[in-house]
Structures are given as structure tokens and as C-alpha cells.
Amino acid sequence: MKPDYPNTQLFIDGVWRDAAAQNSLDVVDPSTETVIGAVAKAATSDLEDAAQAAQRGFDIWRDMSPLERSKIMRRAAGILRERAEPIAALMTREQGKPLEQSRIEILAAGDMIDWFAEEGRRTYGQIIPARQSGVMQVAVKHPIGPVAAFTPWNFPINQAVRKLSAALAAGCSIIVKAPEETPASPAELIRAFADAGVPAGVIGLVYGEPAHISEYLIAHPVIRKVSFTGSTPVGKHLASLSGAHMKPATMELGGHAPVLIAEDADLDRAVSQMVAHKFRNAGQVCIAPTRFLVHDAVYDRFVSGFVAAAQALKVGNGFDEDSQIGPLANDRRIPMIEELLQDAVANGATITSGGKRIGKKGWFFEPTVVTNAAVTSRIMNEEPFGPVAVINRYADLDAMIQEANRLDYGLAAYAYASAQSTIQRMVQDVAAGMLSVNHVGLSLPELPFGGIRDSGYGTEGGSDAISAYLDTHFATIHV
Ligand code: NAD
């Protein structure tokens, strides 16, 4: 059943409130294109309040013991799990994804918080042996300071919880600018932390005009660290703003993931895993497989298997129990995808399956398979961020690896092969931040999560994710 949809407020200094000028933005249900609610649009004075509160929050949180912080975080994880069902319904309403996928996202967020809560207790420093007797040399880790985090609409909770968990575990306060298109579910994530006892000011939540908020907060002297998830062009802009103010940044940006299918690949496994992974969240996933690079010897079998599995998927409202793919999340996606498909066809590609919008209300789009796309066509170079797979034919492993590494993107890559030598070659030569071979195994809290090249820098998983929120302070003492 569809839930009542709330208006979403800002959360500043431990208080839920409207924007100073009472301004708001509409929130639209992507399955029906109707306005279902509003989200507060922060004014400059709200951002200033949030920054000042983040400094006060930092002063409190930094001084709490890691054990105490960890207990509060674990409590937040528990609260989130208890509320998973109503929050999942909000997420499906505002983002469109099938209810089961929303539930999984929320439960995974609980795991993420728990893992970082524990890892925050292990931010060890070092005692470094001295060259001279009577000298003690110590390097200790300190939280870097208040963080400004910018998170997108494709995984409204997952994208925020990675940044929140790592920052809080390190002892930082954080202001999250969550997505205006999908505001209610990330607000419930923040509410879980507040209800768990995170002190006022430690977490702030703002929405509004993204460029206004990022320009104000990144430049603000209180903010010491920036983290962004979104497109490469916006990431480059925010990275340069951060650099201009000497603030370290973590950038989790776009991708155009290659999938290498070798001639000895287990095709049944490759098809079933990759179809599910390609069309999850209607393909609006930075690590979604996009360019399928298939060995000549198995190309026809792979294409027919993939097309049959894609055509069997049920597209529909995320609240319908049998829906496997929901609508695209906003009105920008369909025109983008249609442009890419038209360009691909104009450059000689075939739309082997799908390719069209479904119905006239709601941003539903057919799971689409494009074959024989020219390497110069836009779809082979720009992230489709939608339910489109491109499958091309390659003569040998060298040609596949060359194509896999051709783009400046380097986020996720996938491969299916049997021979150990082929797998070793792929692991060594595929230029990607993350490579998953013969299964889909990315994105767990304890694993590195991040890209190289134009896909960004820094990791949002594993121990290194906490390091990004810590400074090293060194002291040498002659006793
Ligand atoms: P976009 O580039 O306009 O925005 C992407 C995200 O960045 C949004 O959440 C937006 O609010 C935010 N943003 C935009 N300008 C900003 C600014 N100046 N300061 C701070 N935040 C800003 O594109 P879009 O139409 O929302 O999304 C489409 C593209 O974004 C996709 O093609 C994909 O490449 C990328 N994207 C990536 C991810 C990811 O998980 N890496 C998630 C969502 C979108």
C-alpha cells in the first residue's frame, strides 16, 4: 500500500524545521508524475546555522570516546532496521524502485553503520622508534573536522549512509545535502541517528539549490572535508572548489562499466547475474554493467540469452509485488536515454530489444539491449544511467581489454572466464577501481568502494574510508 508522504524539513542543531524563508521544492512520484509532497529549500541563513551547529556538534562528538560513539551508532542501526518497512515505502514512493529493493537498501544501511561503528574503535596511531634515547615519537589520529557531504537520488539512503557512518565513526560532525528528488527516506536515516542519541549539531541535513549549498559550505571555514557522489562533471567542479579552499575531498563519480565475457565463460551464470545487475534500480547505478565485451565464439549465445532474460523482466510500479524494475527516477533520464539510442542507431547500432518508453504517465522504460554499437557513438562513451546494455563482439582478450580501458572512467568492471591465466590477465590489466570476476561481489561495508581516473578518488568502504576523515598529528617528545 502506498504510504502517506510527508513534507521533509531541514534538520539543524538537533531541530527539524522549515527553511528560513519558508521556501520549498515539489517532490514528484516517478510512477505517476504527480506531486506528492514538498521539501524545504534552505536559504543562506539556514546553511550558516547548519555550519555553526556542525562546529558545536564536532566539539562534543570529537571528545566522546570511540566506544560511546560506537554504541550510539549501533543503536541507530537497530532503529533503522525496526523502521525498515515504513521507510522502504517512502523510498519506493519518491524514487520508484521496487519495494523489495528499498527494503534491501535499508537493511544494508544497518550493516554499514554497524561495521563502521566497530571500525571507528580501531583508528590506531603509531609509536615510532626514535634514533635517540629519551625521545618518544607518537603519531595519533584526530577527526578532521566538520564534513560537507553531497549525496544523489539513485540510492537515497545508501549513498548517504556511507559518508555518515565513516565520518561519525572517525569522530567528525557532518552536514548532508541529500537529494531534493528523494528527500524523505534519507531524512528518516538521519532521524534514526537523532533518536539513537547523536547530540545536536553532530548531524545536519539540508536540501535546496545544490550549487548554492555546495558553494557556500565548501568555502565555509568550519568545513574541513568534502565528500560527493554524483556525475563526473559536477564532481570535477566540486573537486576544484575544494582544492581552492584546501579541503580534502572524496569523489565517487560516474562509470561505464565493462563486462568481459571470455570464450570459456559460464554463460548461464553470466547472463543471469548480469541481467539482474544491469537492470537493478532501472540501471541508475554508478557500478551498473554497461559495455558488454563478448568473445566472438560465444557472442550469439550470450546475446540471445541476455535478450530473453531482459524481456522476461516485469516493469511496473514499485508497489506492485511482481515489479522487478520501477520507473526512472526523474524526468531528465528518458530524454537522455532516447538521445543516446537515436545516436547509436544513426551510427549503425541495432536495438535488439526494448528501446522505448512504456505508457505516457510515469517514467517507465523498456529494458533495452543495443548490439553492434560503434565505438565512436555516444552510448559507448557516455554513462547511460538507465536500463540499457550495449553488447559488442571482440576477436580476443587483447581487444576486450583494450576496449575496457579505452574510456577515462574507471569505476567498476566485471568479467566471466574459466582459465586461470585469463582471469589473472584481467585482474592485472583491467583499469578499474573494482573488478568482480565470475560473480557480483561489490559494495559490502568492509570492501574498498571507489574509482580511478574520471570516476573519482578516495574509497567509501573498508578501513581506508575512515582514514579520509582523520588527520595524522605527530609529536616528538624528549623526556
Ligand atoms: P547532475 O550531474 O546534475 O547531478 C548529480 C548529483 O549531483 C545530484 O544529486 C545533484 O543534486 C548533485 N549536484 C548537481 N550539481 C551540484 C552542485 N553544483 N553542487 C552540489 N551537488 C550538485 O545529474 P543528474 O541528472 O541528477 O544525474 C545524472 C548523472 O549523474 C548520471 O548520468 C550519473 O552520471 C550521475 N549520477 C551518479 C551517481 C553515482 O552513484 N555515482 C548517482 C546519481 C547520479
Short mmCIF file of C-alpha atoms and ligand atoms in Angstrom, two decimals:
data_model
loop_
_atom_site.label_atom_id
_atom_site.label_comp_id
_atom_site.label_asym_id
_atom_site.label_seq_id
_atom_site.Cartn_x
_atom_site.Cartn_y
_atom_site.Cartn_z
CA MET A 1 0.00 0.00 0.00
CA LYS A 2 1.24 3.50 -0.80
CA PRO A 3 2.14 5.46 2.33
CA ASP A 4 1.12 8.98 3.18
CA TYR A 5 4.02 11.06 2.03
CA PRO A 6 5.39 13.69 4.44
CA ASN A 7 6.81 17.12 3.70
CA THR A 8 10.52 16.97 4.51
CA GLN A 9 12.17 19.56 6.73
CA LEU A 10 15.74 20.60 7.37
CA PHE A 11 17.49 19.19 10.45
CA ILE A 12 19.74 21.79 12.04
CA ASP A 13 21.18 21.84 15.55
CA GLY A 14 19.05 18.90 16.59
CA VAL A 15 15.77 20.51 15.45
CA TRP A 16 13.51 19.71 12.47
CA ARG A 17 12.45 22.97 10.89
CA ASP A 18 11.21 24.64 7.71
CA ALA A 19 13.54 26.80 5.64
CA ALA A 20 14.02 30.36 6.93
CA ALA A 21 12.10 31.91 4.03
CA GLN A 22 9.51 29.07 4.05
CA ASN A 23 10.64 28.14 0.54
CA SER A 24 10.19 24.59 -0.67
CA LEU A 25 10.52 22.38 -3.73
CA ASP A 26 7.98 19.86 -5.05
CA VAL A 27 8.60 16.14 -4.76
CA VAL A 28 7.19 14.03 -7.60
CA ASP A 29 6.21 10.34 -7.63
CA PRO A 30 8.07 8.93 -10.68
CA SER A 31 5.41 6.24 -11.20
CA THR A 32 2.58 8.74 -11.63
CA GLU A 33 4.31 12.09 -12.24
CA THR A 34 2.12 13.64 -9.56
CA VAL A 35 3.37 15.98 -6.85
CA ILE A 36 3.26 14.08 -3.57
CA GLY A 37 4.91 16.49 -1.18
CA ALA A 38 7.48 19.19 -0.65
CA VAL A 39 10.99 19.52 0.68
CA ALA A 40 12.34 22.60 2.46
CA LYS A 41 14.70 24.72 0.36
CA ALA A 42 17.47 26.11 2.54
CA ALA A 43 18.31 29.81 2.48
CA THR A 44 21.82 31.10 3.17
CA SER A 45 20.91 31.76 6.80
CA ASP A 46 19.90 28.09 7.21
CA LEU A 47 23.27 27.00 5.84
CA GLU A 48 25.07 29.35 8.20
CA ASP A 49 23.07 27.93 11.13
CA ALA A 50 23.96 24.42 9.99
CA ALA A 51 27.67 25.27 9.76
CA GLN A 52 27.75 26.85 13.22
CA ALA A 53 25.86 23.89 14.68
CA ALA A 54 28.31 21.49 12.96
CA GLN A 55 31.20 23.19 14.76
CA ARG A 56 29.45 22.88 18.13
CA GLY A 57 28.50 19.29 17.34
CA PHE A 58 32.08 18.49 16.39
CA ASP A 59 33.39 19.85 19.69
CA ILE A 60 31.09 17.42 21.56
CA TRP A 61 31.39 14.34 19.33
CA ARG A 62 35.18 14.53 18.94
CA ASP A 63 35.55 14.37 22.73
CA MET A 64 33.31 11.33 23.19
CA SER A 65 35.13 8.02 23.41
CA PRO A 66 35.08 5.84 20.29
CA LEU A 67 33.26 3.21 22.35
CA GLU A 68 30.49 5.64 23.29
CA ARG A 69 30.17 6.83 19.68
CA SER A 70 30.06 3.24 18.52
CA LYS A 71 27.22 2.40 20.95
CA ILE A 72 25.12 5.29 19.65
CA MET A 73 25.78 4.32 16.05
CA ARG A 74 24.81 0.71 16.68
CA ARG A 75 21.62 1.91 18.33
CA ALA A 76 20.88 3.94 15.18
CA ALA A 77 21.39 0.81 13.07
CA GLY A 78 18.89 -1.05 15.24
CA ILE A 79 16.31 1.74 14.97
CA LEU A 80 16.72 1.81 11.20
CA ARG A 81 16.09 -1.93 10.99
CA GLU A 82 12.99 -1.64 13.17
CA ARG A 83 11.63 1.05 10.86
CA ALA A 84 12.72 -0.60 7.61
CA GLU A 85 9.19 -1.30 6.39
CA PRO A 86 7.73 2.25 6.56
CA ILE A 87 10.98 3.81 5.33
CA ALA A 88 11.10 1.40 2.38
CA ALA A 89 7.61 2.50 1.41
CA LEU A 90 8.70 6.17 1.43
CA MET A 91 11.72 5.34 -0.71
CA THR A 92 9.68 3.46 -3.29
CA ARG A 93 7.17 6.30 -3.41
CA GLU A 94 9.76 9.01 -4.07
CA GLN A 95 12.37 7.06 -6.05
CA GLY A 96 10.29 4.40 -7.77
CA LYS A 97 12.40 1.30 -7.14
CA PRO A 98 10.59 -1.97 -6.29
CA LEU A 99 9.72 -2.20 -2.60
CA GLU A 100 11.97 -5.22 -2.07
CA GLN A 101 14.97 -3.26 -3.39
CA SER A 102 14.15 -0.41 -0.98
CA ARG A 103 14.00 -2.88 1.94
CA ILE A 104 17.36 -4.37 0.97
CA GLU A 105 18.90 -0.90 0.77
CA ILE A 106 17.73 -0.04 4.29
CA LEU A 107 18.88 -3.30 5.84
CA ALA A 108 22.23 -2.93 4.08
CA ALA A 109 22.50 0.55 5.61
CA GLY A 110 22.13 -1.03 9.06
CA ASP A 111 25.07 -3.32 8.26
CA MET A 112 27.10 -0.38 7.03
CA ILE A 113 26.54 1.58 10.25
CA ASP A 114 27.41 -1.44 12.41
CA TRP A 115 30.63 -2.10 10.53
CA PHE A 116 31.85 1.49 10.73
CA ALA A 117 30.76 1.73 14.37
CA GLU A 118 33.21 -1.08 15.16
CA GLU A 119 35.94 0.08 12.79
CA GLY A 120 35.90 3.52 14.43
CA ARG A 121 37.22 1.85 17.59
CA ARG A 122 40.37 0.85 15.71
CA THR A 123 41.68 4.17 14.44
CA TYR A 124 45.09 3.38 15.87
CA GLY A 125 48.07 5.69 15.78
CA GLN A 126 51.73 4.65 15.94
CA ILE A 127 54.67 4.87 18.28
CA ILE A 128 57.74 5.21 16.07
CA PRO A 129 61.11 4.05 17.44
CA ALA A 130 63.41 7.03 17.89
CA ARG A 131 67.05 7.40 16.83
CA GLN A 132 68.00 8.95 20.14
CA SER A 133 67.41 7.59 23.65
CA GLY A 134 64.95 9.54 25.73
CA VAL A 135 62.90 10.58 22.69
CA MET A 136 59.37 9.35 22.19
CA GLN A 137 57.71 9.78 18.77
CA VAL A 138 53.96 9.43 18.52
CA ALA A 139 51.56 9.73 15.59
CA VAL A 140 47.90 9.94 16.58
CA LYS A 141 44.74 10.14 14.52
CA HIS A 142 42.34 13.03 15.03
CA PRO A 143 38.98 13.56 13.37
CA ILE A 144 39.48 16.03 10.56
CA GLY A 145 36.54 18.29 11.48
CA PRO A 146 33.03 19.06 10.22
CA VAL A 147 32.23 17.46 6.85
CA ALA A 148 30.04 18.62 3.96
CA ALA A 149 28.55 15.65 2.09
CA PHE A 150 26.52 15.71 -1.14
CA THR A 151 24.51 12.62 -2.00
CA PRO A 152 22.36 11.65 -5.02
CA TRP A 153 18.90 10.25 -5.63
CA ASN A 154 19.61 6.78 -7.03
CA PHE A 155 20.23 5.18 -3.61
CA PRO A 156 18.78 7.82 -1.29
CA ILE A 157 19.91 6.03 1.89
CA ASN A 158 22.91 4.01 0.75
CA GLN A 159 24.77 6.98 -0.69
CA ALA A 160 24.24 9.00 2.50
CA VAL A 161 24.95 6.22 4.98
CA ARG A 162 28.42 5.52 3.60
CA LYS A 163 29.51 9.10 4.24
CA LEU A 164 27.66 9.44 7.54
CA SER A 165 28.97 6.20 9.00
CA ALA A 166 32.61 6.81 8.13
CA ALA A 167 32.52 10.44 9.28
CA LEU A 168 30.74 9.69 12.57
CA ALA A 169 32.96 6.70 13.30
CA ALA A 170 36.01 8.93 12.88
CA GLY A 171 34.58 11.50 15.32
CA CYS A 172 33.53 14.13 12.76
CA SER A 173 30.31 16.07 12.57
CA ILE A 174 28.64 16.15 9.15
CA ILE A 175 26.17 18.21 7.15
CA VAL A 176 24.46 16.12 4.48
CA LYS A 177 22.93 17.77 1.44
CA ALA A 178 20.65 14.94 0.49
CA PRO A 179 18.79 14.70 -2.84
CA GLU A 180 15.85 17.04 -3.37
CA GLU A 181 14.11 14.47 -5.62
CA THR A 182 14.10 11.79 -2.92
CA PRO A 183 14.23 13.62 0.41
CA ALA A 184 12.01 11.68 2.83
CA SER A 185 13.91 8.39 3.11
CA PRO A 186 17.33 9.98 3.82
CA ALA A 187 15.58 12.19 6.39
CA GLU A 188 14.43 9.00 8.14
CA LEU A 189 18.04 7.79 8.16
CA ILE A 190 19.06 10.99 9.96
CA ARG A 191 16.08 10.62 12.33
CA ALA A 192 17.31 7.16 13.32
CA PHE A 193 20.66 8.66 14.35
CA ALA A 194 18.99 11.53 16.21
CA ASP A 195 16.65 9.13 18.04
CA ALA A 196 19.65 6.96 18.93
CA GLY A 197 21.16 9.86 20.86
CA VAL A 198 23.57 11.59 18.47
CA PRO A 199 23.98 15.04 20.11
CA ALA A 200 22.56 18.19 18.49
CA GLY A 201 24.77 19.62 15.76
CA VAL A 202 26.65 16.40 15.04
CA ILE A 203 24.44 15.70 12.01
CA GLY A 204 22.84 18.39 9.87
CA LEU A 205 20.52 17.77 6.94
CA VAL A 206 19.86 20.37 4.25
CA TYR A 207 18.16 20.50 0.87
CA GLY A 208 17.86 23.30 -1.65
CA GLU A 209 19.66 24.59 -4.72
CA PRO A 210 22.66 22.19 -5.00
CA ALA A 211 25.10 24.73 -6.46
CA HIS A 212 24.20 27.33 -3.83
CA ILE A 213 24.68 24.86 -0.99
CA SER A 214 27.96 23.42 -2.26
CA GLU A 215 29.47 26.82 -2.95
CA TYR A 216 28.51 28.08 0.47
CA LEU A 217 29.51 25.07 2.52
CA ILE A 218 32.72 24.09 0.73
CA ALA A 219 34.06 27.63 1.16
CA HIS A 220 32.89 27.87 4.77
CA PRO A 221 35.77 27.98 7.27
CA VAL A 222 34.03 25.50 9.60
CA ILE A 223 34.01 22.76 6.93
CA ARG A 224 37.22 20.70 6.79
CA LYS A 225 36.33 17.85 4.44
CA VAL A 226 34.12 17.35 1.37
CA SER A 227 32.56 14.17 0.05
CA PHE A 228 30.47 13.97 -3.13
CA THR A 229 28.68 11.24 -5.05
CA GLY A 230 27.27 12.13 -8.47
CA SER A 231 28.29 12.81 -12.03
CA THR A 232 31.85 13.37 -13.22
CA PRO A 233 31.27 16.96 -14.47
CA VAL A 234 29.77 18.06 -11.13
CA GLY A 235 32.47 16.12 -9.28
CA LYS A 236 35.22 17.95 -11.17
CA HIS A 237 33.61 21.26 -10.31
CA LEU A 238 33.31 20.43 -6.61
CA ALA A 239 36.83 18.98 -6.54
CA SER A 240 38.21 22.25 -7.87
CA LEU A 241 36.15 24.26 -5.37
CA SER A 242 37.50 22.03 -2.59
CA GLY A 243 41.03 22.47 -3.87
CA ALA A 244 40.66 26.24 -3.98
CA HIS A 245 39.84 26.14 -0.27
CA MET A 246 42.43 23.43 0.53
CA LYS A 247 39.78 20.96 1.68
CA PRO A 248 40.41 17.27 1.02
CA ALA A 249 37.64 15.62 -0.95
CA THR A 250 36.34 12.13 -1.66
CA MET A 251 34.80 11.88 -5.13
CA GLU A 252 32.59 8.93 -6.07
CA LEU A 253 31.61 9.71 -9.66
CA GLY A 254 30.22 8.15 -12.80
CA GLY A 255 31.21 4.93 -14.51
CA HIS A 256 30.73 3.00 -17.74
CA ALA A 257 31.44 -0.50 -16.50
CA PRO A 258 32.80 -3.02 -19.00
CA VAL A 259 31.86 -6.70 -18.74
CA LEU A 260 34.40 -9.03 -20.34
CA ILE A 261 32.91 -12.37 -21.42
CA ALA A 262 35.68 -14.76 -22.38
CA GLU A 263 35.18 -17.71 -24.73
CA ASP A 264 35.30 -20.17 -21.81
CA ALA A 265 32.86 -18.18 -19.60
CA ASP A 266 29.98 -19.90 -17.83
CA LEU A 267 27.34 -18.20 -19.98
CA ASP A 268 24.30 -19.19 -17.93
CA ARG A 269 25.83 -17.68 -14.84
CA ALA A 270 26.99 -14.57 -16.71
CA VAL A 271 23.55 -13.98 -18.21
CA SER A 272 21.54 -14.46 -15.03
CA GLN A 273 23.88 -12.40 -12.84
CA MET A 274 24.46 -9.61 -15.33
CA VAL A 275 20.81 -9.18 -16.35
CA ALA A 276 19.85 -8.83 -12.68
CA HIS A 277 22.73 -6.45 -12.02
CA LYS A 278 22.24 -4.37 -15.19
CA PHE A 279 18.57 -3.66 -14.59
CA ARG A 280 18.67 -3.27 -10.79
CA ASN A 281 17.32 0.17 -9.88
CA ALA A 282 16.43 0.60 -13.59
CA GLY A 283 20.14 0.81 -14.38
CA GLN A 284 20.59 4.03 -12.41
CA VAL A 285 23.65 2.74 -10.62
CA CYS A 286 27.20 4.05 -10.88
CA ILE A 287 28.58 0.48 -10.93
CA ALA A 288 25.93 -0.84 -13.37
CA PRO A 289 27.40 -3.05 -16.12
CA THR A 290 27.10 -1.15 -19.41
CA ARG A 291 29.56 -2.19 -22.15
CA PHE A 292 29.40 -5.97 -22.68
CA LEU A 293 32.55 -7.07 -24.49
CA VAL A 294 31.87 -10.58 -25.65
CA HIS A 295 34.22 -13.07 -27.33
CA ASP A 296 33.23 -13.88 -30.89
CA ALA A 297 32.91 -17.60 -30.13
CA VAL A 298 30.10 -17.11 -27.60
CA TYR A 299 28.61 -13.81 -28.79
CA ASP A 300 25.40 -15.10 -30.40
CA ARG A 301 24.57 -17.38 -27.48
CA PHE A 302 25.24 -14.62 -24.97
CA VAL A 303 23.07 -12.10 -26.83
CA SER A 304 20.13 -14.45 -27.20
CA GLY A 305 20.30 -15.49 -23.54
CA PHE A 306 20.62 -11.91 -22.36
CA VAL A 307 17.75 -10.67 -24.53
CA ALA A 308 15.44 -13.48 -23.41
CA ALA A 309 16.19 -12.76 -19.74
CA ALA A 310 15.79 -9.00 -20.20
CA GLN A 311 12.44 -9.45 -21.96
CA ALA A 312 11.20 -11.61 -19.10
CA LEU A 313 11.65 -8.79 -16.59
CA LYS A 314 8.48 -7.13 -15.34
CA VAL A 315 8.49 -3.32 -15.39
CA GLY A 316 5.92 -1.61 -13.21
CA ASN A 317 5.02 0.42 -10.17
CA GLY A 318 7.41 -0.39 -7.34
CA PHE A 319 4.48 -1.18 -5.05
CA ASP A 320 3.26 -4.00 -7.34
CA GLU A 321 4.66 -7.19 -5.90
CA ASP A 322 5.71 -8.64 -9.23
CA SER A 323 7.56 -5.50 -10.46
CA GLN A 324 11.26 -6.10 -10.96
CA ILE A 325 12.05 -2.71 -12.50
CA GLY A 326 10.43 0.56 -11.46
CA PRO A 327 10.29 3.83 -13.34
CA LEU A 328 13.31 6.03 -13.95
CA ALA A 329 13.66 8.38 -11.02
CA ASN A 330 13.21 11.78 -12.68
CA ASP A 331 12.15 13.49 -15.87
CA ARG A 332 15.75 14.02 -17.05
CA ARG A 333 16.51 10.36 -17.68
CA ILE A 334 14.14 9.39 -20.54
CA PRO A 335 15.17 12.20 -22.94
CA MET A 336 18.84 11.45 -22.17
CA ILE A 337 18.42 7.76 -22.92
CA GLU A 338 16.35 8.40 -26.06
CA GLU A 339 19.08 10.73 -27.38
CA LEU A 340 21.77 8.12 -26.76
CA LEU A 341 19.73 5.41 -28.51
CA GLN A 342 18.97 7.61 -31.53
CA ASP A 343 22.65 8.46 -31.83
CA ALA A 344 23.64 4.80 -31.54
CA VAL A 345 21.24 3.76 -34.32
CA ALA A 346 22.35 6.68 -36.52
CA ASN A 347 25.88 5.30 -36.13
CA GLY A 348 24.95 1.78 -37.19
CA ALA A 349 23.84 0.05 -33.98
CA THR A 350 20.82 -2.26 -33.71
CA ILE A 351 18.28 -2.04 -30.91
CA THR A 352 17.90 -5.76 -30.38
CA SER A 353 15.35 -5.47 -27.61
CA GLY A 354 13.35 -2.71 -25.91
CA GLY A 355 14.27 0.87 -26.71
CA LYS A 356 11.01 2.62 -25.91
CA ARG A 357 9.20 4.42 -23.15
CA ILE A 358 6.32 2.44 -21.67
CA GLY A 359 2.99 4.29 -21.38
CA LYS A 360 2.52 8.02 -21.09
CA LYS A 361 2.36 8.53 -17.33
CA GLY A 362 5.27 7.56 -15.16
CA TRP A 363 8.86 7.41 -16.39
CA PHE A 364 8.88 3.72 -17.30
CA PHE A 365 11.33 2.47 -19.91
CA GLU A 366 11.80 -0.94 -21.51
CA PRO A 367 14.88 -2.97 -20.55
CA THR A 368 16.95 -2.32 -23.64
CA VAL A 369 19.70 -4.20 -25.44
CA VAL A 370 21.80 -2.48 -28.10
CA THR A 371 24.17 -4.51 -30.29
CA ASN A 372 26.99 -3.55 -32.63
CA ALA A 373 27.37 0.00 -31.35
CA ALA A 374 30.16 1.99 -32.99
CA VAL A 375 32.94 2.80 -30.61
CA THR A 376 32.54 6.47 -31.51
CA SER A 377 28.81 6.57 -30.71
CA ARG A 378 27.77 8.45 -27.60
CA ILE A 379 26.41 5.38 -25.83
CA MET A 380 29.89 3.82 -25.90
CA ASN A 381 31.32 6.92 -24.25
CA GLU A 382 28.65 8.48 -22.02
CA GLU A 383 27.11 6.87 -18.97
CA PRO A 384 23.52 5.91 -19.92
CA PHE A 385 22.46 5.71 -16.25
CA GLY A 386 19.38 3.77 -17.26
CA PRO A 387 18.17 0.32 -18.36
CA VAL A 388 20.41 -0.02 -21.42
CA ALA A 389 23.01 -2.72 -22.10
CA VAL A 390 25.35 -2.46 -25.08
CA ILE A 391 26.72 -5.79 -26.37
CA ASN A 392 29.61 -5.83 -28.84
CA ARG A 393 31.73 -8.60 -30.35
CA TYR A 394 35.53 -8.99 -29.89
CA ALA A 395 38.04 -11.33 -31.51
CA ASP A 396 40.26 -11.94 -28.49
CA LEU A 397 41.14 -11.00 -24.95
CA ASP A 398 43.57 -8.26 -26.00
CA ALA A 399 40.83 -6.46 -27.91
CA MET A 400 38.44 -6.74 -24.95
CA ILE A 401 40.96 -5.35 -22.51
CA GLN A 402 41.85 -2.55 -24.87
CA GLU A 403 38.18 -1.56 -25.14
CA ALA A 404 37.61 -1.98 -21.39
CA ASN A 405 40.39 0.55 -20.71
CA ARG A 406 39.59 2.97 -23.53
CA LEU A 407 37.45 5.40 -21.53
CA ASP A 408 38.59 7.81 -18.86
CA TYR A 409 36.08 6.22 -16.49
CA GLY A 410 37.42 3.55 -14.13
CA LEU A 411 34.85 2.60 -11.52
CA ALA A 412 33.54 -0.99 -11.70
CA ALA A 413 34.35 -3.78 -14.15
CA TYR A 414 33.06 -7.36 -14.42
CA ALA A 415 34.45 -10.45 -16.05
CA TYR A 416 33.44 -14.05 -16.71
CA ALA A 417 36.12 -16.59 -17.60
CA SER A 418 37.35 -20.04 -16.57
CA ALA A 419 41.06 -20.28 -17.39
CA GLN A 420 43.20 -19.07 -14.51
CA SER A 421 45.59 -17.35 -16.90
CA THR A 422 42.73 -15.34 -18.44
CA ILE A 423 41.46 -14.30 -15.01
CA GLN A 424 44.95 -13.29 -13.90
CA ARG A 425 45.42 -11.19 -17.02
CA MET A 426 42.08 -9.43 -16.39
CA VAL A 427 42.90 -8.75 -12.75
CA GLN A 428 46.26 -7.32 -13.75
CA ASP A 429 45.29 -5.30 -16.80
CA VAL A 430 41.71 -4.06 -16.45
CA ALA A 431 41.90 -0.45 -15.25
CA ALA A 432 39.07 -0.15 -12.74
CA GLY A 433 38.72 0.70 -9.07
CA MET A 434 36.74 -2.54 -8.57
CA LEU A 435 36.68 -5.79 -10.56
CA SER A 436 34.25 -8.61 -9.90
CA VAL A 437 35.05 -11.93 -11.59
CA ASN A 438 32.51 -14.75 -12.07
CA HIS A 439 30.11 -13.26 -9.52
CA VAL A 440 28.77 -9.92 -8.33
CA GLY A 441 30.63 -9.13 -5.14
CA LEU A 442 30.99 -5.38 -4.77
CA SER A 443 29.76 -2.83 -2.29
CA LEU A 444 29.93 -4.55 1.11
CA PRO A 445 30.94 -2.30 4.04
CA GLU A 446 34.33 -3.94 4.53
CA LEU A 447 35.35 -3.72 0.84
CA PRO A 448 37.02 -0.77 -0.88
CA PHE A 449 34.45 1.14 -2.92
CA GLY A 450 35.67 3.80 -5.32
CA GLY A 451 37.04 4.63 -8.72
CA ILE A 452 40.16 5.75 -10.52
CA ARG A 453 40.67 8.36 -13.26
CA ASP A 454 37.47 10.32 -14.08
CA SER A 455 35.44 8.09 -11.76
CA GLY A 456 36.93 9.93 -8.83
CA TYR A 457 39.27 9.34 -5.92
CA GLY A 458 39.11 8.02 -2.39
CA THR A 459 37.25 4.99 -1.16
CA GLU A 460 33.92 4.75 0.61
CA GLY A 461 34.33 1.26 2.02
CA GLY A 462 36.78 -0.61 4.21
CA SER A 463 39.26 0.84 6.67
CA ASP A 464 40.59 3.43 4.22
CA ALA A 465 37.16 5.06 4.15
CA ILE A 466 37.66 6.15 7.77
CA SER A 467 41.19 7.40 7.08
CA ALA A 468 39.69 10.02 4.77
CA TYR A 469 38.06 11.60 7.83
CA LEU A 470 41.19 11.55 10.01
CA ASP A 471 44.26 13.75 10.27
CA THR A 472 47.62 12.48 11.50
CA HIS A 473 49.13 14.56 14.30
CA PHE A 474 52.74 13.78 15.07
CA ALA A 475 54.59 14.69 18.26
CA THR A 476 58.19 14.06 19.22
CA ILE A 477 58.98 14.37 22.93
CA HIS A 478 62.36 14.45 24.64
CA VAL A 479 61.70 13.24 28.16
P1 NAD B 1 23.69 16.00 -12.12
O1 NAD B 1 25.06 15.85 -12.59
O2 NAD B 1 23.01 17.31 -12.32
O3 NAD B 1 23.57 15.69 -10.56
C1 NAD B 1 24.12 14.57 -9.94
C2 NAD B 1 24.01 14.80 -8.43
O4 NAD B 1 24.81 15.92 -8.09
C3 NAD B 1 22.60 15.18 -7.96
O5 NAD B 1 22.38 14.56 -6.71
C4 NAD B 1 22.64 16.69 -7.81
O6 NAD B 1 21.79 17.17 -6.80
C5 NAD B 1 24.07 16.93 -7.44
N1 NAD B 1 24.57 18.22 -7.89
C6 NAD B 1 24.45 18.76 -9.12
N2 NAD B 1 25.08 19.96 -9.19
C7 NAD B 1 25.62 20.17 -7.96
C8 NAD B 1 26.39 21.21 -7.38
N3 NAD B 1 26.79 22.28 -8.09
N4 NAD B 1 26.75 21.09 -6.08
C9 NAD B 1 26.40 20.01 -5.36
N5 NAD B 1 25.67 18.99 -5.84
C10 NAD B 1 25.29 19.06 -7.13
O7 NAD B 1 22.88 14.89 -12.83
P2 NAD B 1 21.53 14.16 -12.52
O8 NAD B 1 20.63 14.38 -13.69
O9 NAD B 1 20.96 14.35 -11.17
O10 NAD B 1 22.09 12.69 -12.60
C11 NAD B 1 22.57 12.21 -13.82
C12 NAD B 1 24.00 11.86 -13.81
O11 NAD B 1 24.56 11.92 -12.51
C13 NAD B 1 24.15 10.42 -14.24
O12 NAD B 1 24.38 10.34 -15.60
C14 NAD B 1 25.29 9.92 -13.44
O13 NAD B 1 26.48 10.10 -14.16
C15 NAD B 1 25.39 10.81 -12.27
N6 NAD B 1 24.98 10.17 -11.00
C16 NAD B 1 25.88 9.36 -10.43
C17 NAD B 1 25.56 8.74 -9.25
C18 NAD B 1 26.53 7.82 -8.60
O14 NAD B 1 26.11 6.98 -7.83
N7 NAD B 1 27.84 7.99 -8.84
C19 NAD B 1 24.32 8.96 -8.68
C20 NAD B 1 23.41 9.82 -9.30
C21 NAD B 1 23.77 10.44 -10.48
#
